[in-house]
Amino acid sequence: MNVLLIDDHALFREGLKFLLRSLDAALEVDEASDCAKALEHAATRSYDLVLLDLKMPGVAGLEALAALREAVPGAPLVVLSGEDNPGVVRAAIERGAMGFIPKSSTPEVLIQALKLVLARGVYLPPAVLDAAGPASAPVSAASQATAGQTLPGLTPRQMDVLRCVIQGKPNKIIARELEVSEGTVKAHLSSVLHALGTRNRTEAVYAAAKLGLRLV
């Protein structure tokens, strides 16, 4: 498994690399202390996971997240942050992050969160999920989706659209990947939002996180 780790603190990177070994014995980690170096890595290699600190020198924060999301569109991107402000979390999810892990998390929580993301789930801090309110979709939907089935009322193609939404892909990209029109994507997305009881993409990602959906 190839991981791109972006953080300007060398000591933190060393500690995290040690923890990441539990994910895959053959793990390979490319390090970057800023966004520019990370983009250089992304231009020459594909990754299975991207870990990003929002506070770095130069291009940082949500701007760096957006640049990396575009440079590594197929890899789940997880934000590592010293804060878990709901507004920052929401902004990160809106820009395509599939996880947001506070640096105050225990090693056990961090590893379990990354395993969930690698299984194409979404991880958000419990405090943020609690503040977002209860998910509207039935709880039984979580086990069905995890088992590779569809949410009640959704077709496999609509589940494909939900998967792409969680990955932060815009309608144009989803349409190209699924080989359908943008109008069809919008129609499928409307059905997804209705099934989850949500009003927009970001709420759909939050609902998926609360339900523990793993869209493999």
C-alpha atoms as one frame of an Amber mdcrd trajectory, in Angstrom:
protein
   0.000   0.000   0.000   1.308   3.436  -0.970   0.627   6.366   1.353   1.354
  10.052   0.848   1.899  11.764   4.215   1.894  15.571   4.236   2.850  17.344
   7.454   5.487  19.954   8.230   6.529  18.343  11.544   9.143  15.638  10.972
   8.666  14.142  14.431   4.930  13.719  13.848   5.591  12.076  10.481   8.011
   9.596  12.044   5.544   8.646  14.753   2.695   8.277  12.302   4.753   6.104
   9.955   5.377   3.736  12.852   1.644   3.491  13.568   0.772   3.017   9.904
   2.798  -0.210   9.750  -0.107  -1.963  11.424  -2.212  -1.310   8.318   0.087
  -3.132   5.914   3.421  -4.832   6.472   4.481  -3.818   2.951   3.502  -0.195
   3.498   5.440   2.450   1.561   5.212   6.064   2.696   6.208   9.135   0.726
   6.636  12.203   2.921   6.120  15.868   2.139   6.539  18.863   4.407   4.414
  21.121   2.196   1.821  21.001  -0.543   4.278  21.732  -3.369   6.378  18.673
  -2.528   3.248  16.572  -2.158   2.094  17.574  -5.639   5.499  16.571  -7.008
   5.034  13.094  -5.518   1.472  12.895  -6.858   2.663  13.672 -10.371   4.902
  10.602 -10.481   3.137   7.987  -8.351  -0.326   6.688  -7.506  -1.474   6.368
  -3.889  -3.914   4.273  -1.909  -4.250   6.880   0.844  -3.386  10.554   1.317
  -2.963  12.060   4.800  -2.928  15.849   5.017  -2.271  18.326   7.813  -4.242
  21.502   7.159  -1.725  23.855   8.775   1.516  24.009   6.801   3.841  26.618
   5.276   2.991  27.949   1.840  -0.176  26.579   0.269  -2.115  25.151   3.187
  -5.554  24.517   4.565  -8.506  24.022   2.265  -6.546  25.304  -0.741  -4.023
  22.492  -0.323  -6.836  19.991   0.149  -8.503  21.040  -3.087  -5.228  20.858
  -5.011  -4.464  17.373  -3.728  -8.008  16.154  -4.327  -7.555  17.110  -7.972
  -4.033  15.666  -8.199  -4.931  12.317  -6.608  -8.611  11.843  -7.522  -8.739
   8.092  -6.949  -7.248   7.960  -3.456  -9.169   8.549  -0.219  -7.921  11.749
   1.381  -7.936  12.137   5.165  -7.337  15.373   7.039  -5.204  15.272  10.194
  -5.765  18.375  12.267  -5.016  19.859  15.634  -8.610  21.076  15.832 -12.057
  19.657  15.186 -14.057  22.811  14.641 -17.338  21.743  12.972 -17.020  24.492
  10.385 -13.543  23.347   9.364 -14.676  19.717   9.243 -17.639  20.601   7.061
 -15.469  22.646   4.692 -13.020  19.746   4.379 -15.800  17.300   3.554 -17.247
  19.719   0.999 -13.870  19.671  -0.759 -13.649  15.901  -0.963 -12.041  14.660
   2.264 -13.246  11.176   3.259 -12.076  11.519   6.822 -11.169  14.093   9.440
  -9.057  12.863  12.367  -8.072  15.218  15.201  -4.423  14.863  16.196  -5.620
  14.470  19.775  -7.073  11.059  18.861  -5.566   7.944  20.419  -3.443   5.664
  18.193  -6.218   3.060  18.341  -8.852   5.524  17.136  -6.588   6.773  14.363
  -5.893   3.291  13.011  -9.536   2.241  13.172 -10.525   5.462  11.433  -8.051
   4.814   8.621  -9.251   1.221   8.251 -12.785   2.539   7.848 -11.694   5.021
   5.183  -9.691   2.367   3.323 -12.856   0.249   3.288 -14.503   3.215   1.520
 -16.278   4.425   4.617 -16.221   7.941   6.062 -14.745   8.894   9.434 -15.696
  12.081  11.261 -15.047  13.005  14.910 -17.873  11.751  17.175 -18.413  15.251
  18.575 -19.007  16.591  15.067 -21.443  13.808  14.206 -23.337  14.359  17.454
 -23.612  18.063  16.684 -24.952  17.260  13.211 -27.986  15.497  14.667 -29.331
  11.981  13.979 -29.155  10.391  10.554 -32.540  10.138   8.870 -31.974   6.855
   7.034 -32.914   3.622   8.811 -30.139   2.057  10.874 -30.612  -1.265   9.104
 -29.312   0.394   5.942 -25.791   0.392   7.340 -25.492  -3.369   7.564 -27.064
  -3.803   4.140 -24.643  -1.407   2.472 -21.675  -2.908   4.279 -22.675  -6.300
   2.933 -22.491  -4.948  -0.597 -26.225  -4.455  -1.020 -28.015  -1.205  -1.709
 -29.809   1.203   0.564 -33.580   0.674   0.548 -35.031   2.434  -2.470 -31.705
   2.908  -4.267 -30.434   1.079  -7.321 -26.823  -0.134  -7.693 -26.189   2.795
 -10.056 -27.452   5.264  -7.484 -25.141   3.663  -4.931 -22.325   4.249  -7.441
 -23.249   7.929  -7.479 -23.218   8.039  -3.672 -19.760   6.464  -3.674 -18.490
   9.156  -6.043 -20.111  11.900  -3.959 -18.324  10.645  -0.855 -15.067  10.802
  -2.814 -15.758  14.478  -3.507 -16.193  14.124  -7.265 -18.233  16.757  -9.145
 -21.154  15.760 -11.360 -19.103  16.174 -14.541 -16.502  13.657 -13.376 -19.150
  11.260 -12.070 -20.935  11.372 -15.425 -17.713  10.581 -17.274 -16.758   7.703
 -14.967 -20.224   6.142 -15.010 -20.699   6.890 -18.719 -24.012   8.682 -18.248
 -25.186  12.253 -18.772 -24.861  14.932 -16.110 -28.655  15.116 -16.077 -28.796
  11.440 -15.155 -26.238  12.010 -12.384 -28.377  14.825 -10.979 -31.459  12.590
 -11.046 -29.608   9.779  -9.255 -28.200  12.240  -6.722 -31.690  13.522  -5.980
 -32.788   9.943  -5.206 -29.735   9.439  -2.975 -30.420  12.613  -0.996 -34.055
  11.612  -0.552 -33.144   8.100   0.641 -30.710   9.502   3.197 -33.079  12.259
   4.296 -30.529  14.919   3.399 -30.591  18.172   1.434 -27.140  18.347  -0.126
 -23.894  16.484  -0.778 -22.250  17.396   2.507 -25.222  16.215   4.545 -25.170
  12.977   2.543 -21.540  12.364   3.521 -22.362  13.061   7.169 -25.295  10.637
   6.982 -23.059   7.978   5.436 -20.600   8.462   8.296 -23.318   8.167  10.949
 -24.648   4.998   9.334 -21.207   3.467   8.975 -21.676   2.908   5.243 -18.804
   1.179   3.488 -19.222   1.622  -0.239 -16.733  -0.947  -1.486
